[in-house]
């Protein structure tokens, strides 16, 4: 059974750093891209970026390039999303998903709520 | 950047057919997917490759994609289908989502 299990909710202050995780199981981690999608309060789904764990090929949404960093550790089947300096506008729910050009984002994590507030 | 446009809301009576559209330049030339998003839950893929249903998705969900418009059709809509629906396509190795359509069943 394919599962993506994300780390728990976070409450941070502006300017702080953060790294959230997404642990995959039930399939070969290095065979599929992992994508990150955010949903800000009251808004729609927004693609953040993706990583191919086999070679760490990374693509970012043009609108979010430079604001976040995506990485993966294939030894522990885990992908990460990281911020070096959070802003209040980073508040939202962040989902990871297994993704494939032909098959879409077919399995999703449970989401990580990130709250940035002073 | 590539844009996908959806109507903000669609209403349907139980048992009737709901149709949600998604418009984008030459969208019919791209693979298109649809996701169901209920409040407090993770998105669920309901259509991929324009018209395929993942395992476990009811047959009442169907999709089409031609020209500049993709369409999600829900036949015999049930109250449990009330949710937000998002279309998605690929553009230049990036994932693009539509703005979402709130489906109300009443």
Short mmCIF file of C-alpha atoms in Angstrom, two decimals:
data_model
loop_
_atom_site.label_atom_id
_atom_site.label_comp_id
_atom_site.label_asym_id
_atom_site.label_seq_id
_atom_site.Cartn_x
_atom_site.Cartn_y
_atom_site.Cartn_z
CA UNK A 1 0.00 0.00 0.00
CA UNK A 2 1.42 3.37 -1.04
CA UNK A 3 1.62 5.77 1.88
CA UNK A 4 3.04 9.24 2.34
CA UNK A 5 3.31 10.29 5.98
CA UNK A 6 4.14 13.91 6.73
CA UNK A 7 5.58 15.51 9.83
CA UNK A 8 3.34 17.28 12.32
CA UNK A 9 1.99 20.79 12.53
CA UNK A 10 4.44 23.64 13.15
CA UNK A 11 4.05 27.08 14.71
CA UNK A 12 6.91 29.46 13.96
CA UNK A 13 7.78 33.13 14.15
CA UNK A 14 8.69 35.26 11.13
CA UNK A 15 12.34 34.91 10.27
CA UNK A 16 12.69 31.42 11.72
CA UNK A 17 13.74 28.40 9.69
CA UNK A 18 11.74 25.22 9.16
CA UNK A 19 12.10 21.82 7.52
CA UNK A 20 9.08 19.53 7.09
CA UNK A 21 9.21 15.95 5.89
CA UNK A 22 7.30 13.39 3.84
CA UNK A 23 8.15 9.72 4.32
CA UNK A 24 7.13 7.34 1.53
CA UNK A 25 6.43 3.63 1.74
CA UNK A 26 4.80 0.91 -0.31
CA UNK A 27 6.60 1.64 -3.59
CA UNK A 28 10.09 2.21 -4.94
CA UNK A 29 10.85 5.75 -3.77
CA UNK A 30 13.42 6.44 -6.49
CA UNK A 31 11.04 5.60 -9.35
CA UNK A 32 8.64 8.52 -8.94
CA UNK A 33 8.74 12.29 -8.53
CA UNK A 34 7.54 13.71 -5.21
CA UNK A 35 5.67 17.00 -5.49
CA UNK A 36 4.80 19.62 -2.90
CA UNK A 37 1.50 21.51 -3.02
CA UNK A 38 0.31 24.24 -0.68
CA UNK A 39 -3.09 25.56 0.24
CA UNK A 40 -3.10 28.95 1.90
CA UNK A 41 -6.07 29.83 4.13
CA UNK A 42 -9.23 30.17 2.04
CA UNK A 43 -7.35 29.66 -1.23
CA UNK A 44 -6.89 26.97 -3.83
CA UNK A 45 -4.18 24.41 -4.47
CA UNK A 46 -0.82 25.79 -5.57
CA UNK A 47 2.08 23.71 -6.81
CA UNK A 48 5.35 24.43 -5.03
CA UNK A 49 7.80 22.14 -6.79
CA UNK A 50 9.01 18.58 -7.16
CA UNK A 51 12.02 16.31 -6.79
CA UNK A 52 13.10 13.06 -8.43
CA UNK A 53 14.78 11.22 -5.55
CA UNK A 54 16.97 9.01 -7.72
CA UNK A 55 19.16 11.91 -8.85
CA UNK A 56 17.69 14.86 -6.87
CA UNK A 57 16.55 16.61 -10.04
CA UNK A 58 14.47 19.49 -8.66
CA UNK A 59 11.97 21.83 -10.30
CA UNK A 60 10.30 24.80 -8.63
CA UNK A 61 7.19 26.79 -9.41
CA UNK A 62 8.41 30.00 -11.09
CA UNK A 63 6.42 32.03 -8.55
CA UNK A 64 8.04 30.30 -5.56
CA UNK A 65 11.58 29.82 -6.83
CA UNK A 66 14.05 31.01 -4.21
CA UNK A 67 11.49 31.06 -1.39
CA UNK A 68 11.70 27.36 -0.50
CA UNK A 69 14.12 24.47 -0.91
CA UNK A 70 13.23 20.89 -1.76
CA UNK A 71 15.47 17.94 -1.00
CA UNK A 72 15.30 14.18 -0.49
CA UNK A 73 17.20 11.44 1.31
CA UNK A 74 16.69 8.23 -0.62
CA UNK A 75 18.34 6.19 2.15
CA UNK A 76 15.28 6.87 4.33
CA UNK A 77 12.66 7.31 1.57
CA UNK A 78 11.94 10.86 2.70
CA UNK A 79 11.45 14.16 0.93
CA UNK A 80 11.78 17.55 2.59
CA UNK A 81 10.53 21.10 2.15
CA UNK A 82 12.58 23.80 3.82
CA UNK A 83 12.47 27.51 4.52
CA UNK A 84 15.45 29.57 5.71
CA UNK A 85 13.42 32.60 6.79
CA UNK A 86 9.68 32.20 7.18
CA UNK A 87 7.16 34.93 6.46
CA UNK A 88 3.58 35.25 7.67
CA UNK A 89 2.51 34.65 4.06
CA UNK A 90 4.00 31.14 4.24
CA UNK A 91 1.13 30.12 6.52
CA UNK A 92 -0.86 27.26 5.05
CA UNK A 93 -1.20 23.53 4.65
CA UNK A 94 1.57 21.83 2.72
CA UNK A 95 0.94 18.49 1.04
CA UNK A 96 3.38 16.10 -0.52
CA UNK A 97 2.23 13.78 -3.29
CA UNK A 98 3.65 11.13 -5.53
CA UNK A 99 3.51 12.54 -9.02
CA UNK A 100 3.90 11.37 -12.56
CA UNK A 101 3.40 13.19 -15.85
CA UNK A 102 0.94 10.64 -17.14
CA UNK A 103 -0.79 9.66 -13.92
CA UNK A 104 -0.99 12.97 -12.07
CA UNK A 105 -0.54 13.31 -8.32
CA UNK A 106 -1.92 9.93 -7.37
CA UNK A 107 -1.12 9.51 -3.68
CA UNK A 108 -1.09 12.33 -1.15
CA UNK A 109 0.23 12.84 2.35
CA UNK A 110 -2.07 13.99 5.12
CA UNK A 111 -0.75 17.54 4.99
CA UNK A 112 1.37 19.63 7.36
CA UNK A 113 -0.09 22.83 8.80
CA UNK A 114 2.49 25.58 8.99
CA UNK A 115 1.55 28.67 10.99
CA UNK A 116 3.85 31.67 10.94
CA UNK A 117 2.88 34.36 13.40
CA UNK A 118 4.60 36.80 15.69
CA UNK B 1 2.85 31.38 -17.29
CA UNK B 2 0.11 28.94 -18.16
CA UNK B 3 -3.36 29.56 -16.73
CA UNK B 4 -6.28 27.20 -16.17
CA UNK B 5 -9.68 28.81 -15.63
CA UNK B 6 -12.56 27.17 -13.78
CA UNK B 7 -15.95 28.54 -12.75
CA UNK B 8 -15.88 29.43 -9.03
CA UNK B 9 -19.03 27.48 -8.26
CA UNK B 10 -21.47 24.96 -9.70
CA UNK B 11 -24.74 23.82 -8.17
CA UNK B 12 -26.60 20.59 -8.90
CA UNK B 13 -29.55 18.71 -7.48
CA UNK B 14 -28.99 15.20 -6.12
CA UNK B 15 -29.27 12.61 -8.88
CA UNK B 16 -28.60 15.13 -11.63
CA UNK B 17 -25.46 15.57 -13.74
CA UNK B 18 -22.80 18.05 -12.68
CA UNK B 19 -20.45 19.51 -15.28
CA UNK B 20 -17.30 21.40 -14.33
CA UNK B 21 -15.16 23.00 -17.03
CA UNK B 22 -11.50 23.95 -17.16
CA UNK B 23 -10.12 26.21 -19.90
CA UNK B 24 -6.55 26.72 -21.01
CA UNK B 25 -4.67 27.44 -24.21
CA UNK B 26 -4.46 24.22 -26.26
CA UNK B 27 -5.35 22.25 -23.11
CA UNK B 28 -6.49 19.37 -25.32
CA UNK B 29 -2.86 18.84 -26.32
CA UNK B 30 -1.87 18.16 -22.71
CA UNK B 31 -2.65 15.48 -20.14
CA UNK B 32 -5.31 16.74 -17.75
CA UNK B 33 -6.24 15.53 -14.26
CA UNK B 34 -9.00 16.33 -11.77
CA UNK B 35 -8.84 16.31 -7.97
CA UNK B 36 -11.57 16.31 -5.33
CA UNK B 37 -10.82 18.30 -2.18
CA UNK B 38 -13.09 18.10 0.84
CA UNK B 39 -12.54 20.42 3.82
CA UNK B 40 -10.04 18.99 6.25
CA UNK B 41 -9.00 16.20 3.91
CA UNK B 42 -6.17 15.69 1.44
CA UNK B 43 -6.93 16.01 -2.27
CA UNK B 44 -8.01 12.85 -4.09
CA UNK B 45 -7.22 12.13 -7.75
CA UNK B 46 -10.51 11.34 -9.52
CA UNK B 47 -9.47 11.57 -13.20
CA UNK B 48 -6.06 11.22 -14.85
CA UNK B 49 -4.90 11.20 -18.47
CA UNK B 50 -8.03 13.20 -19.38
CA UNK B 51 -10.55 10.40 -18.89
CA UNK B 52 -9.16 7.55 -16.76
CA UNK B 53 -10.45 6.74 -13.29
CA UNK B 54 -8.08 5.53 -10.56
CA UNK B 55 -8.99 2.39 -8.71
CA UNK B 56 -11.77 3.07 -6.20
CA UNK B 57 -13.24 6.11 -7.96
CA UNK B 58 -16.92 5.58 -8.79
CA UNK B 59 -17.97 5.21 -12.43
CA UNK B 60 -20.16 8.30 -12.14
CA UNK B 61 -16.97 10.38 -12.50
CA UNK B 62 -15.85 10.89 -16.09
CA UNK B 63 -13.62 13.31 -17.96
CA UNK B 64 -12.96 14.65 -21.43
CA UNK B 65 -10.42 17.04 -22.91
CA UNK B 66 -10.46 18.64 -26.34
CA UNK B 67 -9.49 21.94 -27.88
CA UNK B 68 -9.10 24.45 -25.08
CA UNK B 69 -11.48 22.85 -22.59
CA UNK B 70 -11.41 19.89 -20.22
CA UNK B 71 -14.63 18.77 -18.56
CA UNK B 72 -15.35 16.78 -15.42
CA UNK B 73 -18.78 15.17 -15.43
CA UNK B 74 -20.42 13.63 -12.40
CA UNK B 75 -23.48 11.60 -13.34
CA UNK B 76 -26.13 10.89 -10.73
CA UNK B 77 -24.47 13.33 -8.32
CA UNK B 78 -24.64 12.36 -4.65
CA UNK B 79 -24.48 14.59 -1.61
CA UNK B 80 -21.11 13.03 -0.77
CA UNK B 81 -19.74 14.55 -4.00
CA UNK B 82 -20.05 18.06 -2.54
CA UNK B 83 -16.47 19.34 -2.51
CA UNK B 84 -14.01 21.60 -4.32
CA UNK B 85 -12.72 20.27 -7.63
CA UNK B 86 -9.42 21.26 -9.22
CA UNK B 87 -8.22 20.64 -12.74
CA UNK B 88 -4.50 20.20 -13.33
CA UNK B 89 -2.18 20.09 -16.31
CA UNK B 90 1.51 20.17 -17.06
CA UNK B 91 3.29 23.10 -18.69
CA UNK B 92 7.03 23.19 -19.33
CA UNK B 93 7.72 20.57 -16.64
CA UNK B 94 5.65 22.49 -14.08
CA UNK B 95 2.34 21.47 -12.56
CA UNK B 96 -0.46 23.99 -12.98
CA UNK B 97 -3.76 23.92 -11.05
CA UNK B 98 -6.96 25.68 -11.92
CA UNK B 99 -8.47 27.99 -9.34
CA UNK B 100 -10.95 25.36 -8.19
CA UNK B 101 -14.73 24.96 -8.43
CA UNK B 102 -16.95 24.60 -5.40
CA UNK B 103 -19.60 21.98 -6.17
CA UNK B 104 -22.78 22.36 -4.15
CA UNK B 105 -25.31 19.53 -4.14
CA UNK B 106 -28.74 20.69 -3.01
#
